Short mmCIF file of C-alpha atoms in Angstrom, two decimals:
data_model
loop_
_atom_site.label_atom_id
_atom_site.label_comp_id
_atom_site.label_asym_id
_atom_site.label_seq_id
_atom_site.Cartn_x
_atom_site.Cartn_y
_atom_site.Cartn_z
CA MET A 156 103.38 115.22 136.48
CA SER A 157 102.34 112.08 134.65
CA GLN A 158 103.17 108.59 136.02
CA LYS A 159 106.12 106.77 134.46
CA VAL A 160 105.64 103.23 133.06
CA GLU A 161 108.17 100.46 133.54
CA CYS A 162 109.53 98.63 130.50
CA PRO A 163 108.81 94.93 130.73
CA VAL A 164 112.09 94.10 128.84
CA CYS A 165 114.77 96.27 130.50
CA CYS A 166 112.80 97.23 133.72
CA HIS A 167 113.52 100.94 133.25
CA ALA A 168 110.83 103.56 133.73
CA PHE A 169 109.92 105.94 130.90
CA HIS A 170 107.25 108.54 129.99
CA PRO A 171 104.03 106.88 128.69
CA SER A 172 104.23 108.64 125.34
CA VAL A 173 107.57 106.96 124.48
CA ILE A 174 107.09 103.60 126.22
CA SER A 175 105.76 101.84 123.09
CA GLU A 176 108.70 102.97 120.96
CA HIS A 177 111.19 101.93 123.67
CA VAL A 178 109.68 98.51 124.03
CA ASN A 179 109.91 97.86 120.26
CA MET A 180 113.57 99.05 120.35
CA CYS A 181 114.33 96.69 123.27
CA LEU A 182 112.71 93.75 121.53
CA ASN A 183 114.59 94.45 118.27
CA ASN A 184 117.86 94.72 120.16
CA GLU A 185 117.18 91.35 121.93
CA GLU A 186 116.44 89.74 118.57
CA GLN A 187 119.67 91.19 117.21
CA ASP A 188 121.57 89.83 120.24
CA ILE A 189 120.13 86.38 119.76
CA ASP A 190 121.03 86.35 116.07
CA GLN A 191 124.58 87.54 116.85
CA THR A 192 124.91 84.84 119.54
CA LEU A 193 123.80 82.10 117.14
CA THR A 194 126.15 83.43 114.51
CA VAL A 195 129.12 83.56 116.95
CA ALA A 196 128.32 80.02 118.18
CA MET A 197 128.49 78.70 114.71
CA GLU A 198 131.73 80.47 113.82
CA PRO A 199 135.10 78.76 114.21
CA ASP A 200 137.32 79.51 117.26
CA SER A 201 139.72 81.65 115.27
CA LYS A 202 136.94 84.05 114.26
CA LYS A 203 135.62 84.10 117.83
CA ARG A 204 138.99 85.22 119.12
CA LYS A 205 139.36 87.85 116.36
CA SER A 206 135.89 89.35 117.20
CA SER A 207 136.66 89.35 120.87
CA ASP A 208 139.75 91.40 120.26
CA TRP A 209 137.57 94.26 119.00
CA SER A 210 134.93 94.04 121.74
CA PHE A 211 136.00 97.38 123.23
CA LEU A 212 134.49 99.12 120.29
CA SER A 213 130.93 97.77 120.95
CA MET A 214 128.42 99.97 122.68
CA ASN A 215 125.80 99.22 125.32
CA LYS A 216 122.73 99.21 123.20
CA ARG A 217 120.31 99.40 126.11
CA SER A 218 121.94 102.49 127.51
CA GLU A 219 121.88 104.02 124.05
CA CYS A 220 118.18 103.19 123.77
CA LYS A 221 117.51 104.82 127.10
CA LYS A 222 119.39 107.90 126.06
CA LYS A 223 117.28 108.19 122.90
CA CYS A 224 114.03 107.72 124.79
CA ASP A 225 115.05 110.44 127.39
CA GLN A 226 115.85 112.74 124.48
CA ALA A 227 112.42 112.04 122.90
CA THR A 228 110.80 112.83 126.21
CA HIS A 229 112.66 116.10 126.52
CA GLU A 230 111.63 117.06 123.00
CA GLN A 231 108.01 116.22 123.77
CA LYS A 232 108.10 118.50 126.85
CA ILE A 233 109.42 121.31 124.66
CA CYS A 234 106.67 120.79 122.09
CA SER A 235 103.99 120.69 124.78
CA SER A 236 105.30 123.91 126.31
CA SER A 237 105.32 125.62 122.91
CA SER A 238 101.76 124.48 122.21
CA LYS A 239 100.66 125.99 125.54
CA THR A 240 102.41 129.24 124.58
CA GLU A 241 100.46 129.22 121.28
CA GLU A 242 97.12 128.65 123.11
CA SER A 243 97.81 131.50 125.55
CA ALA A 244 98.85 133.81 122.69
CA SER A 245 95.42 133.33 121.07
CA LEU A 246 93.52 134.36 124.23
CA PRO A 247 91.74 137.75 124.25
CA GLY A 248 93.79 140.55 125.70
CA ILE A 249 97.21 138.97 124.89
CA SER A 250 99.30 140.24 122.03
CA GLN A 251 99.18 137.92 119.04
CA LYS A 252 102.41 139.20 117.48
CA SER A 253 104.26 135.93 118.11
CA ALA A 254 101.27 133.58 117.94
CA ASN A 255 101.68 130.87 115.37
CA VAL A 256 99.27 128.06 114.44
CA ASN A 257 100.67 125.14 112.32
CA GLY A 258 103.61 127.27 111.43
CA GLN A 259 101.54 130.16 110.12
CA SER A 260 101.56 133.72 111.41
CA SER A 261 98.41 135.11 113.00
CA ASN A 262 97.90 137.42 109.98
CA ASN A 263 97.42 134.31 107.72
CA ILE A 264 94.65 132.87 109.91
CA PRO A 265 91.10 133.83 108.98
CA LEU A 266 89.52 136.36 111.29
CA ALA A 267 86.72 133.92 112.19
CA GLU A 268 89.34 131.48 113.58
CA ARG A 269 91.21 134.09 115.50
CA MET A 270 88.12 135.42 117.18
CA ARG A 271 86.97 132.06 118.63
CA PRO A 272 86.32 132.51 122.35
CA GLN A 273 88.24 130.41 124.84
CA SER A 274 85.60 130.34 127.61
CA PHE A 275 81.82 130.05 127.93
CA GLU A 276 81.75 133.64 129.34
CA ASN A 277 82.57 134.96 125.87
CA PHE A 278 80.36 132.55 124.02
CA VAL A 279 77.50 134.43 122.30
CA GLY A 280 74.14 133.04 121.43
CA GLN A 281 72.18 129.86 122.27
CA GLU A 282 70.91 131.29 125.59
CA ASN A 283 68.01 128.92 125.62
CA SER A 284 69.79 125.56 125.33
CA GLU A 285 73.34 126.45 126.29
CA GLY A 286 72.74 129.34 128.72
CA LYS A 287 74.65 129.59 131.99
CA GLN A 288 71.69 128.22 134.02
CA SER A 289 70.99 125.31 131.72
CA LEU A 290 71.59 121.72 132.95
CA LEU A 291 74.16 121.00 130.33
CA MET A 292 76.24 124.07 131.26
CA GLN A 293 76.03 123.08 134.91
CA VAL A 294 77.34 119.54 134.12
CA LEU A 295 80.18 120.92 131.90
CA SER A 296 81.22 123.53 134.51
CA HIS A 297 81.09 121.62 137.78
CA SER A 298 81.22 117.85 136.92
CA ASN A 299 84.10 115.65 135.82
CA HIS A 300 81.68 113.55 133.79
CA LEU A 301 81.27 114.64 130.19
CA PRO A 302 78.30 113.00 128.31
CA SER A 303 78.37 112.10 124.64
CA LEU A 304 76.83 114.89 122.54
CA ILE A 305 75.60 115.45 118.97
CA LEU A 306 75.75 119.14 118.13
CA HIS A 307 73.22 120.01 115.44
CA GLY A 308 72.70 123.43 113.86
CA PRO A 309 73.23 125.63 110.77
CA PRO A 310 76.69 126.79 109.78
CA GLY A 311 78.28 129.56 111.79
CA CYS A 312 76.09 129.13 114.89
CA GLY A 313 78.89 128.03 117.23
CA LYS A 314 79.09 124.21 117.18
CA THR A 315 82.84 123.99 116.66
CA THR A 316 83.51 126.86 119.01
CA PHE A 317 81.45 125.08 121.66
CA ALA A 318 83.43 121.94 121.24
CA LYS A 319 86.74 123.75 121.40
CA ILE A 320 85.74 125.47 124.62
CA ILE A 321 85.03 122.06 126.04
CA ALA A 322 88.40 120.93 124.84
CA HIS A 323 90.06 123.84 126.61
CA LYS A 324 88.25 123.05 129.92
CA VAL A 325 89.03 119.31 129.81
CA LYS A 326 92.68 119.94 129.03
CA ALA A 327 92.90 122.15 132.05
CA LYS A 328 91.69 119.22 134.24
CA GLY A 329 94.60 117.09 133.05
CA ASN A 330 92.87 113.65 133.32
CA ILE A 331 91.06 113.90 130.01
CA LYS A 332 92.56 113.85 126.53
CA PHE A 333 90.75 115.64 123.64
CA VAL A 334 91.18 114.37 120.08
CA THR A 335 89.76 116.19 117.02
CA LEU A 336 88.87 114.41 113.71
CA SER A 337 86.88 115.47 110.66
CA ALA A 338 84.69 112.98 108.83
CA THR A 339 85.62 114.73 105.61
CA THR A 340 89.32 113.72 105.82
CA CYS A 341 89.58 110.68 108.25
CA SER A 342 88.52 107.08 107.79
CA VAL A 343 87.41 104.20 109.97
CA SER A 344 91.00 103.12 110.51
CA ASP A 345 91.70 106.50 112.05
CA VAL A 346 88.82 106.14 114.48
CA LYS A 347 90.00 102.67 115.45
CA GLU A 348 93.53 103.92 116.08
CA VAL A 349 92.22 106.65 118.36
CA ALA A 350 90.06 104.05 120.18
CA LYS A 351 92.99 101.75 120.61
CA VAL A 352 95.14 104.48 122.14
CA ALA A 353 92.17 105.59 124.28
CA ALA A 354 91.74 102.05 125.62
CA ASN A 355 95.47 101.89 126.60
CA ASP A 356 95.27 105.34 128.27
CA LEU A 357 92.21 104.32 130.27
CA LYS A 358 93.84 101.11 131.38
CA MET A 359 97.34 102.27 132.17
CA LEU A 360 96.92 106.01 133.06
CA HIS A 361 93.19 106.11 134.02
CA ARG A 362 92.81 108.98 131.58
CA ARG A 363 89.63 109.28 129.50
CA THR A 364 89.50 110.38 125.84
CA VAL A 365 87.02 112.73 124.23
CA LEU A 366 86.70 112.42 120.43
CA PHE A 367 85.32 115.44 118.58
CA LEU A 368 84.12 114.25 115.14
CA ASP A 369 83.25 117.22 112.94
CA GLU A 370 80.80 116.74 110.03
CA ILE A 371 79.79 113.38 111.39
CA HIS A 372 76.97 113.15 108.82
CA ARG A 373 79.70 112.53 106.18
CA PHE A 374 80.17 109.05 107.68
CA ASN A 375 77.73 106.50 106.29
CA LYS A 376 75.70 104.23 108.58
CA SER A 377 78.26 101.36 108.49
CA GLN A 378 81.12 103.76 109.33
CA GLN A 379 79.12 105.26 112.21
CA ASP A 380 78.60 101.75 113.52
CA THR A 381 82.34 101.56 114.20
CA LEU A 382 81.80 104.14 117.05
CA LEU A 383 79.11 102.15 118.79
CA PRO A 384 81.17 99.74 120.89
CA TYR A 385 83.67 102.45 122.03
CA VAL A 386 80.90 104.82 123.03
CA GLU A 387 78.91 102.11 124.75
CA ASP A 388 81.75 100.75 126.96
CA GLY A 389 83.06 104.27 127.80
CA THR A 390 86.35 103.97 125.89
CA LEU A 391 85.44 107.16 123.97
CA THR A 392 83.23 110.06 124.82
CA LEU A 393 81.88 111.29 121.45
CA ILE A 394 81.10 114.83 120.51
CA GLY A 395 79.74 115.01 116.99
CA ALA A 396 78.90 118.12 114.97
CA THR A 397 76.58 118.16 111.92
CA THR A 398 74.65 120.66 109.88
CA GLU A 399 72.11 118.09 108.81
CA ASN A 400 69.18 116.67 110.75
CA PRO A 401 70.63 113.93 112.93
CA SER A 402 67.43 111.91 112.75
CA PHE A 403 68.05 111.30 109.09
CA HIS A 404 71.87 111.24 108.82
CA VAL A 405 73.03 109.72 112.09
CA ASN A 406 72.61 106.09 113.12
CA SER A 407 69.67 105.69 115.51
CA ALA A 408 71.75 103.34 117.71
CA LEU A 409 74.30 106.04 118.04
CA LEU A 410 71.68 108.71 118.74
CA SER A 411 70.34 106.65 121.64
CA ARG A 412 73.78 106.86 123.35
CA CYS A 413 74.23 110.55 122.84
CA ARG A 414 72.40 113.70 123.80
CA ILE A 415 71.30 115.87 120.88
CA VAL A 416 72.04 119.54 121.44
CA THR A 417 70.29 121.81 118.91
CA PHE A 418 71.93 125.13 117.98
CA ASP A 419 69.64 127.80 116.63
CA LYS A 420 70.48 130.34 114.01
CA LEU A 421 72.05 133.43 115.63
CA ASN A 422 69.83 136.54 115.78
CA MET A 423 70.98 139.98 114.73
CA ASP A 424 71.80 141.08 118.30
CA SER A 425 74.16 138.09 118.76
CA VAL A 426 75.83 138.72 115.43
CA LYS A 427 76.26 142.40 116.36
CA LYS A 428 77.93 141.39 119.64
CA ILE A 429 80.42 139.17 117.77
CA ILE A 430 81.24 141.86 115.24
CA THR A 431 81.67 144.51 118.01
CA ARG A 432 84.01 142.17 119.93
CA ALA A 433 86.04 141.65 116.69
CA LEU A 434 86.34 145.37 116.24
CA THR A 435 87.50 145.78 119.81
CA LEU A 436 90.21 143.19 119.46
CA LEU A 437 91.31 144.61 116.10
CA GLY A 438 91.51 148.09 117.49
CA VAL A 439 88.90 149.50 114.99
CA SER A 440 86.82 152.37 116.36
CA LEU A 441 83.07 152.22 116.29
CA ILE A 442 81.53 155.42 114.81
CA THR A 443 78.07 156.46 115.85
CA PRO A 444 76.12 159.11 113.83
CA GLY A 445 76.91 161.86 116.31
CA GLU A 446 80.16 160.81 117.98
CA ALA A 447 83.19 158.54 117.49
CA THR A 448 83.85 156.03 120.22
CA SER A 449 87.37 154.54 120.21
CA THR A 450 87.57 150.83 121.05
CA GLU A 451 91.32 150.45 120.51
CA ASN A 452 92.97 147.57 122.35
CA PRO A 453 96.27 148.67 123.95
CA GLU A 454 97.65 145.13 124.00
CA LEU A 455 97.78 144.91 120.24
CA THR A 456 100.89 145.99 118.44
CA ASP A 457 101.12 148.48 115.63
CA SER A 458 101.42 145.76 113.06
CA ASP A 459 98.16 144.13 114.29
CA ARG A 460 96.15 147.32 114.58
CA PRO A 461 94.73 148.91 111.32
CA SER A 462 95.78 152.58 111.59
CA ALA A 463 93.08 155.26 111.49
CA LEU A 464 90.21 152.87 110.70
CA GLY A 465 86.65 153.09 111.87
CA MET A 466 83.29 151.41 111.17
CA GLU A 467 79.90 153.04 111.23
CA VAL A 468 77.18 151.52 113.46
CA GLU A 469 74.85 151.44 110.44
CA ALA A 470 77.57 149.31 108.67
CA VAL A 471 77.51 146.89 111.56
CA ASP A 472 73.72 146.56 111.30
CA THR A 473 74.02 146.05 107.57
CA LEU A 474 76.64 143.32 107.98
CA ALA A 475 74.56 141.56 110.64
CA GLY A 476 71.52 141.63 108.47
CA LEU A 477 73.13 140.31 105.33
CA VAL A 478 74.78 137.18 106.81
CA ASP A 479 71.49 135.58 107.93
CA GLY A 480 72.75 134.54 111.41
CA ASP A 481 76.10 133.08 110.27
CA ALA A 482 78.80 134.48 112.54
CA ARG A 483 81.60 133.02 110.39
CA ALA A 484 80.25 134.77 107.28
CA ALA A 485 79.98 138.00 109.32
CA LEU A 486 83.62 137.86 110.46
CA ASN A 487 84.90 136.91 106.99
CA GLY A 488 82.86 139.82 105.52
CA LEU A 489 84.36 142.13 108.11
CA GLN A 490 87.87 140.99 107.28
CA LEU A 491 87.28 141.45 103.52
CA SER A 492 85.80 144.93 104.09
CA ILE A 493 88.80 146.03 106.12
CA GLU A 494 91.39 144.57 103.73
CA GLY A 495 89.59 145.94 100.67
CA LEU A 496 89.29 149.41 102.15
CA LEU A 497 92.93 149.54 103.16
CA ALA A 498 94.06 148.29 99.77
CA ARG A 499 92.00 150.78 97.85
CA GLU A 500 92.31 154.00 99.88
CA SER A 501 95.48 153.75 101.96
CA GLN A 502 97.51 155.17 99.11
CA ILE A 503 95.13 157.88 98.36
CA SER A 504 94.53 159.63 101.66
CA ASN A 505 96.06 159.74 105.15
CA SER A 506 92.73 160.66 106.74
CA LYS A 507 90.71 158.25 108.82
CA LEU A 508 89.18 155.47 106.76
CA THR A 509 85.58 154.52 107.49
CA ILE A 510 83.74 151.27 106.74
CA THR A 511 80.38 152.31 105.46
CA PRO A 512 77.28 150.15 104.51
CA ALA A 513 78.27 150.60 100.90
CA VAL A 514 81.70 149.09 101.59
CA VAL A 515 80.03 146.12 103.34
CA ARG A 516 77.52 145.43 100.46
CA GLU A 517 80.46 145.68 97.98
CA ALA A 518 82.49 143.18 99.99
CA LEU A 519 79.67 140.64 100.33
CA GLN A 520 78.21 141.26 96.85
CA ARG A 521 75.00 139.44 97.87
CA SER A 522 73.28 138.42 101.07
CA HIS A 523 74.23 135.14 102.61
CA ILE A 524 71.26 132.79 102.49
CA LEU A 525 71.15 129.37 104.13
CA TYR A 526 69.62 127.10 101.50
CA ASP A 527 70.24 123.60 100.19
CA LYS A 528 68.99 121.75 97.14
CA SER A 529 67.56 118.68 98.75
CA GLY A 530 68.09 119.03 102.45
CA GLU A 531 65.91 120.06 105.36
CA GLU A 532 66.14 123.75 104.69
CA HIS A 533 64.83 123.15 101.17
CA TYR A 534 61.62 121.62 102.41
CA ASN A 535 61.23 124.11 105.25
CA THR A 536 61.22 126.97 102.73
CA VAL A 537 58.82 125.24 100.40
CA SER A 538 56.46 124.58 103.33
CA ALA A 539 56.67 128.25 104.43
CA LEU A 540 55.74 129.35 100.81
CA ILE A 541 52.72 127.09 100.73
CA LYS A 542 51.48 128.03 104.12
CA SER A 543 51.88 131.72 103.38
CA MET A 544 49.69 131.39 100.31
CA ARG A 545 47.12 129.42 102.29
CA GLY A 546 46.99 132.17 104.76
CA SER A 547 46.46 134.76 102.03
CA ASP A 548 49.74 136.53 103.04
CA ALA A 549 51.04 137.87 99.81
CA SER A 550 54.07 139.64 101.26
CA ALA A 551 55.28 136.51 103.05
CA ALA A 552 54.73 134.35 99.95
CA LEU A 553 56.75 136.76 97.82
CA TYR A 554 59.49 136.79 100.49
CA TRP A 555 59.83 132.97 100.63
CA MET A 556 59.68 132.62 96.85
CA THR A 557 62.41 135.27 96.43
CA ARG A 558 64.45 133.49 99.07
CA MET A 559 64.21 130.27 97.07
CA LEU A 560 65.23 131.97 93.85
CA GLU A 561 68.17 133.76 95.61
CA GLY A 562 69.23 130.46 97.03
CA GLY A 563 69.51 128.95 93.54
CA GLU A 564 66.27 126.96 93.38
CA ASN A 565 65.14 125.81 89.97
CA PRO A 566 62.18 127.96 88.84
CA LEU A 567 60.48 124.86 87.41
CA PHE A 568 60.19 123.41 90.85
CA ILE A 569 58.51 126.54 92.17
CA ALA A 570 56.16 126.55 89.15
CA ARG A 571 55.28 122.93 89.73
CA ARG A 572 54.41 123.62 93.40
CA LEU A 573 52.22 126.52 92.32
CA VAL A 574 50.34 124.31 89.87
CA ILE A 575 49.78 121.75 92.61
CA PHE A 576 48.64 124.47 95.02
CA ALA A 577 46.24 125.91 92.47
CA SER A 578 44.65 122.53 91.81
CA GLU A 579 44.40 121.32 95.39
CA ASP A 580 43.82 124.39 97.47
CA ILE A 581 42.02 126.94 95.23
CA ASP A 582 40.51 124.71 92.54
CA ILE A 583 37.29 126.80 92.53
CA SER A 584 39.11 129.72 91.03
CA PRO A 585 38.77 129.77 87.21
CA VAL A 586 42.15 131.45 86.52
CA SER A 587 44.46 130.18 89.24
CA LEU A 588 45.22 126.86 87.61
CA SER A 589 45.58 128.32 84.13
CA SER A 590 47.97 131.02 85.48
CA GLY A 591 50.16 128.36 87.18
CA VAL A 592 50.20 126.20 84.05
CA ALA A 593 51.17 129.21 81.88
CA TRP A 594 54.03 130.13 84.21
CA PHE A 595 55.20 126.52 84.20
CA LYS A 596 55.19 126.42 80.36
CA LYS A 597 57.03 129.64 80.18
CA TRP A 598 60.06 128.15 81.93
#
């Protein structure tokens, strides 16, 4: 139970969450009392007697204020208990029939959000840097001290899930508050407001605050400088997530105060585990070439479980290979495959519906390729193309060039790089430069 705080005006004890509102009400009431006293003092005696005759209709404002604050405290307890119920409803193995998030039913929440693990035991991937025996995991599991972190990695590799698991663990301890902001929607004033509340909590309640700032690279350098004093004096413990290289997009002074945790792209085995776990929780059977293995979850209700639905193992392999290590894209593709198959064939046949590789390819339309126009992945792919040609590996060169074209790269850029390569690396060949120039002119 949290410690109550005494009001400096009326000397009554209240819950810390409503003490600020109560103090403001007390101060406003005192100002009104002073104004009324001055008004009455300036009135004639006849009006004073007339107003005193109706004094039995006046109310004790401070008792009314206390009653309102107690009611607000009671409502806050109800809200906190309902939020805990929502968190427990989202845990694996518990029915999600009544689970609501932000007033939405669980059916309206994307599958990728519903499948987020709540503990590190169910966290898949990143065995090298975030494995159970790593130093960081030992600190997070057994220590009350949480260092400031910058989580860096491609989309869908588990950065936000990692931060939410940390939030779940620190909330269980009770002496740490977890606040989530996104640099795409918040401003510097929001960060300062969080820091102001965190300073008061640390001073009055000895409770630390962890700030998770998603897409931190969307803040410019001056906006990131706002975080420096709060991270340095311990007012805030910062956990930032970014898909860009933090050396280029995060302030160096902020980097020196945080530990950079690099998340790698998920391999196919990790993506398969995530898909299989989603199939288990959805009650979809996994069909092998020679047998059918049911993975139905008995805790799910009939409305949550797709009836008579299965997925071939080959379709799982196809889905894991097309998403290029993006677990979010894999789960969204799985959801689209299930919904599309049910909408198309549920009215035609009552037999068991099967998700095949063809259904997966139709749902995704094209493979998911991580590629950006001017970011780090752009130059990594160009470098791989040049090195493949220098090593006389024609297959690898064709692969990287096709990957660039599928990612939306301008063919003129590729042609220009080939002309440069022909003139610098194989200038002794009589036809290489002319071939590169001819291809460049064609575009």
